[in-house]
Amino acid sequence: MKNSPKKRSRVDDKTQLLLKFNYVSAFLSLVFGLVCYFSLSISGVIPIVFISYFSFNLINAIAFRNHGSLVAMAIITSVLSLLSTLLITFYSGGIQSPFIFVLGLIVLAGYISTSVFGRIYLTAIIGVIVLIFMVTALSPPWIVDTVPAASKDFFSLMSLLFSVYLLGGIFGKNLLKTHHRLNRTKRKVETKIQEKETLLKEVHHRVKNNLQTISSLLSLQLRNIDDDASKKMLRSSQNRVIAMAMIHEMLYLREDNSQIDYGNYVRELVEYLVRSVKGTSANIEIEIDIPNMKFNIDTAIPLGLLVNETVTNTLKYGILKDSKGAIFIKMRKSEKDGFVLHIGDNGLGFSKEITHKTSKSLGLKLIHNLVRQLQGSLIRDVSKKGTHYIIRFREISDQIPSIGKS
């Protein structure tokens, strides 16, 4: 499997950083070793370790060109650095040696490969520092401070310069560069997200306008039709279009254009349906209990159409003419990541023998198909006065609404 461009970029960054650390630390070790031997009168272990580190680390970097394993190079670099620093520290004052601060750089080098290795190196370095302290306190005869008293200050200066340059010139510079690159990437991503959100809002706005245009066309047709049955069919189709248009309008007007506040939506939809079917002076009581429920558009549209069909049937056939009535809508989350919707009225109701299979009503068939689209189940509670449905469903996503299947 090929790595993604981003992953390859991260690997390349790590490789370049570790190679740079290897080359620079090897070169500085060579210089440090030569200065110790020729200028500071330090002989024996310390200059030998510096020269050896230069040689082996250079070989390690060259070998990486052949095997290409970043992890292997990082492990070898860390082990070489740890052993070299440990020996130089022991032979330059133990826990009081200024060279001990190089151990912190080894931890950073470990984190270059992976965070796991970094944590391992961190634990190991802490253990090594404690070991150095204990060994220094015991003052074993086999460890001798080989730095002459006259050279200690200059050795300390070079140790600090060695540490500071590697920390700031290699790791610090790389960290700052990475920080700036991440900031640039973040700004680009934020700009793209904002552009997409603006575009998505515009799409919802245009869809809403198109649906309202269809609704207006249906209104014009209604004026030219005398047949009551045809008028009822066109009016029902218009209400379905409006139910979908309201969803797109809410997505367009709100900051979050991916989620619908379903309680507000249902309230607006039911109030519109009551005005549309019964008029502004209707004697209908509306009780809606949907606390803080939000759905994506793939769930909101079929669920909105479901409410539309149920309430429309109630207003047309359950609560006749100017009769007083009530519509009840309640929704709760179920225990198994689903939802339970209760829709009911106190109207006339209809026979329990009538189902979507036996009825010619398009509304009943749509209700059944919409429940299926929501991957749910529908139960009619015939023990109560009027018509009451208990609908269990799950939130769906990335699905194109399809309500034509039976």
Coordinates of C-alpha atoms in Angstrom, one line a residue:
M1 CA 0.0 0.0 0.0
K2 CA 1.4 3.4 -1.0
N3 CA 1.7 6.1 1.7
S4 CA -0.4 9.2 1.3
P5 CA 1.4 12.5 0.3
K6 CA 0.9 13.9 3.8
K7 CA 2.4 10.8 5.4
R8 CA 5.3 10.8 3.0
S9 CA 5.9 14.4 3.8
R10 CA 6.1 13.7 7.5
V11 CA 8.5 10.8 6.9
D12 CA 10.7 13.0 4.7
D13 CA 10.7 15.8 7.4
K14 CA 11.8 13.3 10.0
T15 CA 14.5 11.8 7.7
Q16 CA 15.9 15.2 6.9
L17 CA 15.9 16.3 10.5
L18 CA 17.6 13.1 11.8
L19 CA 20.2 13.2 9.0
K20 CA 21.0 16.8 9.7
F21 CA 21.4 15.9 13.4
N22 CA 23.7 13.1 12.6
Y23 CA 25.9 15.1 10.3
V24 CA 26.1 18.2 12.5
S25 CA 26.6 16.2 15.8
A26 CA 29.3 14.1 14.1
F27 CA 31.1 17.2 12.8
L28 CA 30.9 19.0 16.2
S29 CA 32.1 15.8 18.0
L30 CA 35.1 15.7 15.7
V31 CA 35.9 19.3 16.4
F32 CA 35.3 18.9 20.2
G33 CA 37.5 15.8 20.3
L34 CA 40.4 17.6 18.5
V35 CA 40.1 20.7 20.7
C36 CA 40.1 18.4 23.8
Y37 CA 43.3 16.6 22.7
F38 CA 45.3 19.5 21.2
S39 CA 44.1 22.5 23.2
L40 CA 42.7 21.4 26.5
S41 CA 45.3 18.7 27.3
I42 CA 42.6 16.1 27.7
S43 CA 43.7 12.6 26.7
G44 CA 42.4 9.1 27.0
V45 CA 38.7 8.3 27.0
I46 CA 37.0 11.7 26.2
P47 CA 38.8 12.5 22.8
I48 CA 38.6 8.8 21.8
V49 CA 34.9 8.8 22.4
F50 CA 34.3 12.0 20.4
I51 CA 36.3 10.7 17.4
S52 CA 34.6 7.3 17.6
Y53 CA 31.2 8.9 17.7
F54 CA 32.1 11.0 14.6
S55 CA 33.2 7.9 12.8
F56 CA 30.3 5.5 13.7
N57 CA 27.6 8.2 13.3
L58 CA 28.9 9.1 9.9
I59 CA 28.9 5.4 8.9
N60 CA 25.3 5.2 10.3
A61 CA 24.1 8.1 8.1
I62 CA 25.8 6.7 5.0
A63 CA 24.4 3.2 5.7
F64 CA 20.9 4.7 5.8
R65 CA 21.3 5.7 2.2
N66 CA 21.3 1.9 1.4
H67 CA 18.8 0.4 3.8
G68 CA 16.4 3.4 4.0
S69 CA 15.1 2.5 7.5
L70 CA 14.5 5.6 9.5
V71 CA 13.7 3.7 12.7
A72 CA 17.0 1.7 12.4
M73 CA 19.0 4.9 11.9
A74 CA 17.2 6.6 14.8
I75 CA 17.9 3.7 17.2
I76 CA 21.5 3.5 16.2
T77 CA 21.9 7.2 16.6
S78 CA 20.3 7.2 20.0
V79 CA 22.3 4.3 21.3
L80 CA 25.6 5.8 20.0
S81 CA 24.7 9.2 21.6
L82 CA 23.7 7.6 24.9
L83 CA 26.9 5.5 25.2
S84 CA 29.1 8.3 24.1
T85 CA 27.5 10.8 26.5
L86 CA 27.5 8.4 29.3
L87 CA 31.3 7.7 29.0
I88 CA 32.2 11.4 28.5
T89 CA 30.0 12.4 31.5
F90 CA 31.6 9.7 33.7
Y91 CA 35.2 10.9 32.8
S92 CA 34.5 14.6 33.1
G93 CA 33.0 14.9 36.6
G94 CA 30.0 12.5 36.7
I95 CA 26.8 14.2 37.9
Q96 CA 28.7 17.6 37.9
S97 CA 29.8 17.3 34.3
P98 CA 28.4 20.0 32.0
F99 CA 28.2 17.4 29.3
I100 CA 25.4 15.7 31.0
F101 CA 22.9 18.1 29.5
V102 CA 23.4 16.4 26.1
L103 CA 21.3 13.5 27.5
G104 CA 18.2 15.8 26.9
L105 CA 19.1 16.0 23.2
I106 CA 19.0 12.2 23.0
V107 CA 15.4 12.2 24.2
L108 CA 14.5 14.6 21.4
A109 CA 16.3 12.5 18.9
G110 CA 14.2 9.5 20.1
Y111 CA 11.0 11.4 19.5
I112 CA 12.0 12.0 15.9
S113 CA 11.4 8.4 15.0
T114 CA 8.1 7.7 16.9
S115 CA 6.5 8.8 20.1
V116 CA 6.9 5.3 21.5
F117 CA 10.7 5.4 21.1
G118 CA 10.7 8.9 22.6
R119 CA 8.9 7.6 25.7
I120 CA 11.3 4.7 25.9
Y121 CA 14.3 7.0 25.6
L122 CA 12.9 9.4 28.2
T123 CA 12.5 6.6 30.7
A124 CA 16.0 5.2 29.9
I125 CA 17.7 8.7 30.2
I126 CA 16.0 9.3 33.6
G127 CA 17.4 6.0 34.7
V128 CA 20.9 6.8 33.4
I129 CA 20.9 10.2 35.2
V130 CA 20.1 8.4 38.5
L131 CA 22.8 5.9 37.7
I132 CA 25.3 8.6 37.1
F133 CA 24.4 10.2 40.4
M134 CA 24.8 6.9 42.3
V135 CA 28.1 6.0 40.6
T136 CA 29.5 9.5 41.3
A137 CA 28.5 9.3 44.9
L138 CA 30.3 6.0 45.3
S139 CA 33.5 7.4 43.6
P140 CA 34.7 4.1 42.2
P141 CA 38.5 3.9 41.5
W142 CA 38.0 3.0 37.8
I143 CA 36.4 6.4 37.0
V144 CA 38.7 9.3 37.0
D145 CA 38.0 12.9 36.0
T146 CA 40.3 13.3 33.1
V147 CA 39.6 17.0 32.5
P148 CA 42.5 19.1 34.0
A149 CA 41.5 21.8 36.5
A150 CA 42.9 24.5 34.1
S151 CA 40.7 23.3 31.3
K152 CA 37.4 22.8 33.2
D153 CA 35.9 26.2 32.4
F154 CA 36.7 25.9 28.7
F155 CA 35.4 22.3 28.6
S156 CA 32.2 23.5 30.3
L157 CA 31.9 26.3 27.7
M158 CA 32.3 24.0 24.8
S159 CA 29.9 21.5 26.3
L160 CA 27.2 24.2 26.7
L161 CA 27.9 25.5 23.1
F162 CA 27.6 21.9 21.8
S163 CA 24.3 21.4 23.6
V164 CA 22.8 24.8 22.8
Y165 CA 23.7 24.7 19.1
L166 CA 22.2 21.2 18.6
L167 CA 19.1 22.2 20.6
G168 CA 18.5 25.6 18.9
G169 CA 20.2 25.2 15.6
I170 CA 18.8 21.8 14.8
F171 CA 15.7 21.0 16.9
G172 CA 14.6 24.5 17.7
K173 CA 14.9 25.7 14.1
N174 CA 13.0 22.6 12.9
L175 CA 10.3 23.1 15.5
L176 CA 9.8 26.7 14.5
K177 CA 9.7 25.8 10.8
T178 CA 7.2 23.1 11.5
H179 CA 5.1 25.5 13.6
H180 CA 5.0 28.0 10.8
R181 CA 4.1 25.3 8.3
L182 CA 1.3 24.0 10.5
N183 CA -0.1 27.6 10.9
R184 CA -0.1 28.1 7.1
T185 CA -1.8 24.7 6.6
K186 CA -4.3 25.6 9.3
R187 CA -5.2 28.9 7.7
K188 CA -5.6 27.2 4.3
V189 CA -7.8 24.5 5.8
E190 CA -9.9 27.1 7.6
T191 CA -10.3 29.2 4.4
K192 CA -11.4 26.1 2.5
I193 CA -13.9 25.1 5.1
Q194 CA -15.3 28.6 5.2
E195 CA -15.6 28.6 1.4
K196 CA -17.3 25.2 1.4
E197 CA -19.7 26.4 4.1
T198 CA -20.5 29.5 2.1
L199 CA -21.0 27.4 -1.0
L200 CA -23.2 24.9 0.9
K201 CA -25.3 27.7 2.3
E202 CA -25.8 29.0 -1.2
V203 CA -26.8 25.5 -2.4
H204 CA -29.4 25.2 0.4
H205 CA -30.6 28.8 -0.5
R206 CA -31.0 27.9 -4.2
V207 CA -32.7 24.6 -3.4
K208 CA -35.1 26.4 -1.1
N209 CA -35.9 29.0 -3.8
N210 CA -36.4 26.3 -6.4
L211 CA -38.8 24.4 -4.2
Q212 CA -40.7 27.6 -3.4
T213 CA -40.9 28.2 -7.2
I214 CA -42.4 24.7 -7.6
S215 CA -44.8 25.5 -4.8
S216 CA -45.8 28.7 -6.6
L217 CA -46.4 26.8 -9.8
L218 CA -48.6 24.4 -7.9
S219 CA -50.6 27.3 -6.5
L220 CA -51.1 28.7 -10.0
Q221 CA -52.4 25.3 -11.1
L222 CA -54.8 25.1 -8.1
R223 CA -56.5 28.3 -9.3
N224 CA -57.3 26.8 -12.7
I225 CA -58.7 23.5 -11.4
D226 CA -62.3 23.0 -10.4
D227 CA -62.2 19.4 -9.4
D228 CA -62.0 19.1 -5.6
A229 CA -60.2 15.7 -5.7
S230 CA -57.5 17.2 -8.0
K231 CA -57.2 20.2 -5.8
K232 CA -56.6 18.1 -2.7
M233 CA -53.9 16.1 -4.5
L234 CA -52.1 19.3 -5.6
R235 CA -52.4 20.9 -2.2
S236 CA -50.9 17.7 -0.6
S237 CA -48.0 17.8 -3.1
Q238 CA -47.5 21.5 -2.4
N239 CA -47.3 20.8 1.4
R240 CA -44.7 18.1 0.8
V241 CA -42.6 20.6 -1.3
I242 CA -42.9 23.2 1.5
A243 CA -41.9 20.7 4.1
M244 CA -38.6 20.0 2.2
A245 CA -38.1 23.7 1.5
M246 CA -38.4 24.6 5.2
I247 CA -35.5 22.2 5.9
H248 CA -33.2 23.9 3.4
E249 CA -34.3 27.3 4.6
M250 CA -33.3 26.4 8.2
L251 CA -30.0 25.0 7.0
Y252 CA -29.3 28.2 5.1
L253 CA -30.2 30.6 7.9
R254 CA -28.4 28.9 10.8
E255 CA -24.7 28.7 11.5
D256 CA -24.6 25.0 11.5
N257 CA -25.6 24.0 8.0
S258 CA -25.3 20.3 8.6
Q259 CA -27.8 19.8 11.5
I260 CA -31.5 20.6 11.9
D261 CA -32.9 21.7 15.2
Y262 CA -35.9 19.4 14.9
G263 CA -38.1 20.7 17.6
N264 CA -38.2 24.2 16.0
Y265 CA -38.6 22.7 12.5
V266 CA -41.6 20.5 13.5
R267 CA -43.3 23.4 15.3
E268 CA -43.0 25.6 12.2
L269 CA -44.1 22.8 9.9
V270 CA -47.2 21.9 12.0
E271 CA -48.2 25.5 12.4
Y272 CA -47.9 26.0 8.6
L273 CA -50.0 22.9 7.9
V274 CA -52.7 24.0 10.3
R275 CA -52.9 27.4 8.6
S276 CA -52.8 25.8 5.2
V277 CA -55.5 23.2 5.8
K278 CA -57.7 24.8 8.4
G279 CA -57.0 28.5 8.0
T280 CA -55.7 31.1 10.5
S281 CA -58.7 30.8 12.9
A282 CA -58.4 27.1 13.4
N283 CA -59.3 25.7 16.9
I284 CA -56.3 23.3 17.0
E285 CA -54.1 22.8 20.0
I286 CA -50.6 21.8 19.3
E287 CA -48.4 20.0 21.8
I288 CA -44.8 19.4 20.7
D289 CA -42.2 17.9 23.0
I290 CA -38.9 17.4 21.2
P291 CA -36.1 18.4 23.6
N292 CA -32.8 19.4 21.9
M293 CA -33.0 16.9 19.0
K294 CA -30.8 17.6 15.9
F295 CA -30.6 15.5 12.7
N296 CA -28.7 15.7 9.5
I297 CA -30.5 16.4 6.2
D298 CA -30.6 12.7 5.2
T299 CA -32.7 12.0 8.3
A300 CA -34.5 15.4 8.5
I301 CA -36.2 15.2 5.1
P302 CA -37.9 11.8 5.4
L303 CA -38.7 12.5 9.0
G304 CA -40.2 15.9 8.0
L305 CA -42.3 14.3 5.2
L306 CA -43.4 11.7 7.7
V307 CA -44.7 14.4 10.1
N308 CA -46.2 16.2 7.2
E309 CA -48.2 13.2 6.0
T310 CA -49.4 12.3 9.5
V311 CA -50.5 15.8 10.5
T312 CA -52.1 16.4 7.1
N313 CA -54.2 13.2 7.4
T314 CA -55.2 14.3 10.9
L315 CA -56.3 17.8 9.7
K316 CA -58.1 16.4 6.7
Y317 CA -59.8 13.3 8.1
G318 CA -59.4 13.2 11.9
I319 CA -60.5 16.7 12.9
L320 CA -63.4 17.6 10.7
K321 CA -64.1 21.1 9.5
D322 CA -64.0 23.7 12.4
S323 CA -64.1 21.1 15.2
K324 CA -61.8 21.6 18.2
G325 CA -58.9 19.2 18.3
A326 CA -55.4 18.5 19.4
I327 CA -52.2 17.2 17.8
F328 CA -49.5 15.6 20.0
I329 CA -45.9 15.1 18.9
K330 CA -43.2 13.7 21.2
M331 CA -39.7 12.4 20.5
R332 CA -37.2 10.8 22.8
K333 CA -33.9 8.9 22.4
S334 CA -34.1 5.2 22.9
E335 CA -31.6 3.0 24.7
K336 CA -30.0 1.5 21.6
D337 CA -28.8 4.7 19.8
G338 CA -32.2 5.1 18.2
F339 CA -35.2 7.4 18.6
V340 CA -38.9 7.0 19.4
L341 CA -41.4 9.3 17.8
H342 CA -45.0 9.6 19.1
I343 CA -47.5 11.3 16.8
G344 CA -51.1 11.4 17.6
D345 CA -54.4 13.3 17.7
N346 CA -57.8 13.2 19.5
G347 CA -59.8 13.1 16.3
L348 CA -62.1 10.6 14.8
G349 CA -59.4 8.0 14.0
F350 CA -60.1 5.2 11.5
S351 CA -60.6 1.5 11.6
K352 CA -57.8 -0.7 12.6
E353 CA -58.5 -2.9 9.6
I354 CA -57.3 -0.2 7.3
T355 CA -53.5 -0.4 6.6
H356 CA -51.2 1.0 3.9
K357 CA -51.8 -2.3 2.0
T358 CA -55.6 -2.2 2.0
S359 CA -56.0 1.6 1.7
K360 CA -55.9 3.6 -1.5
S361 CA -54.7 6.6 0.5
L362 CA -51.3 7.9 -0.8
G363 CA -50.6 9.4 2.6
L364 CA -50.7 6.0 4.5
K365 CA -48.4 4.5 1.8
L366 CA -46.0 7.3 2.1
I367 CA -45.9 7.1 5.9
H368 CA -45.1 3.4 5.7
N369 CA -42.4 3.9 3.0
L370 CA -40.8 6.8 4.9
V371 CA -40.5 4.7 8.1
R372 CA -38.8 2.0 6.0
Q373 CA -36.4 4.7 4.7
L374 CA -35.6 5.6 8.2
Q375 CA -34.8 2.0 8.9
G376 CA -37.5 2.0 11.5
S377 CA -40.8 0.4 12.6
L378 CA -44.3 1.7 13.0
I379 CA -46.9 0.7 15.5
R380 CA -50.4 2.1 15.6
D381 CA -51.8 2.5 19.2
V382 CA -55.5 1.7 18.8
S383 CA -56.1 1.9 22.6
K384 CA -56.3 5.7 22.5
K385 CA -59.0 8.0 21.0
G386 CA -58.0 9.3 17.6
T387 CA -55.0 8.2 15.6
H388 CA -51.7 7.5 17.4
Y389 CA -48.4 6.2 15.9
I390 CA -45.3 5.0 17.7
I391 CA -42.3 5.1 15.3
R392 CA -38.9 3.8 16.1
F393 CA -36.0 4.8 13.8
R394 CA -32.3 5.5 13.6
E395 CA -30.5 8.5 12.1
I396 CA -29.3 7.8 8.6
S397 CA -26.5 9.4 6.6
D398 CA -25.2 9.7 3.1
Q399 CA -28.4 8.3 1.6
I400 CA -30.4 9.9 -1.2
P401 CA -34.1 10.1 -0.1
S402 CA -36.2 7.6 -2.0
I403 CA -39.9 7.4 -1.1
G404 CA -41.2 5.8 -4.1
K405 CA -40.6 2.2 -3.1
S406 CA -43.5 0.2 -1.5

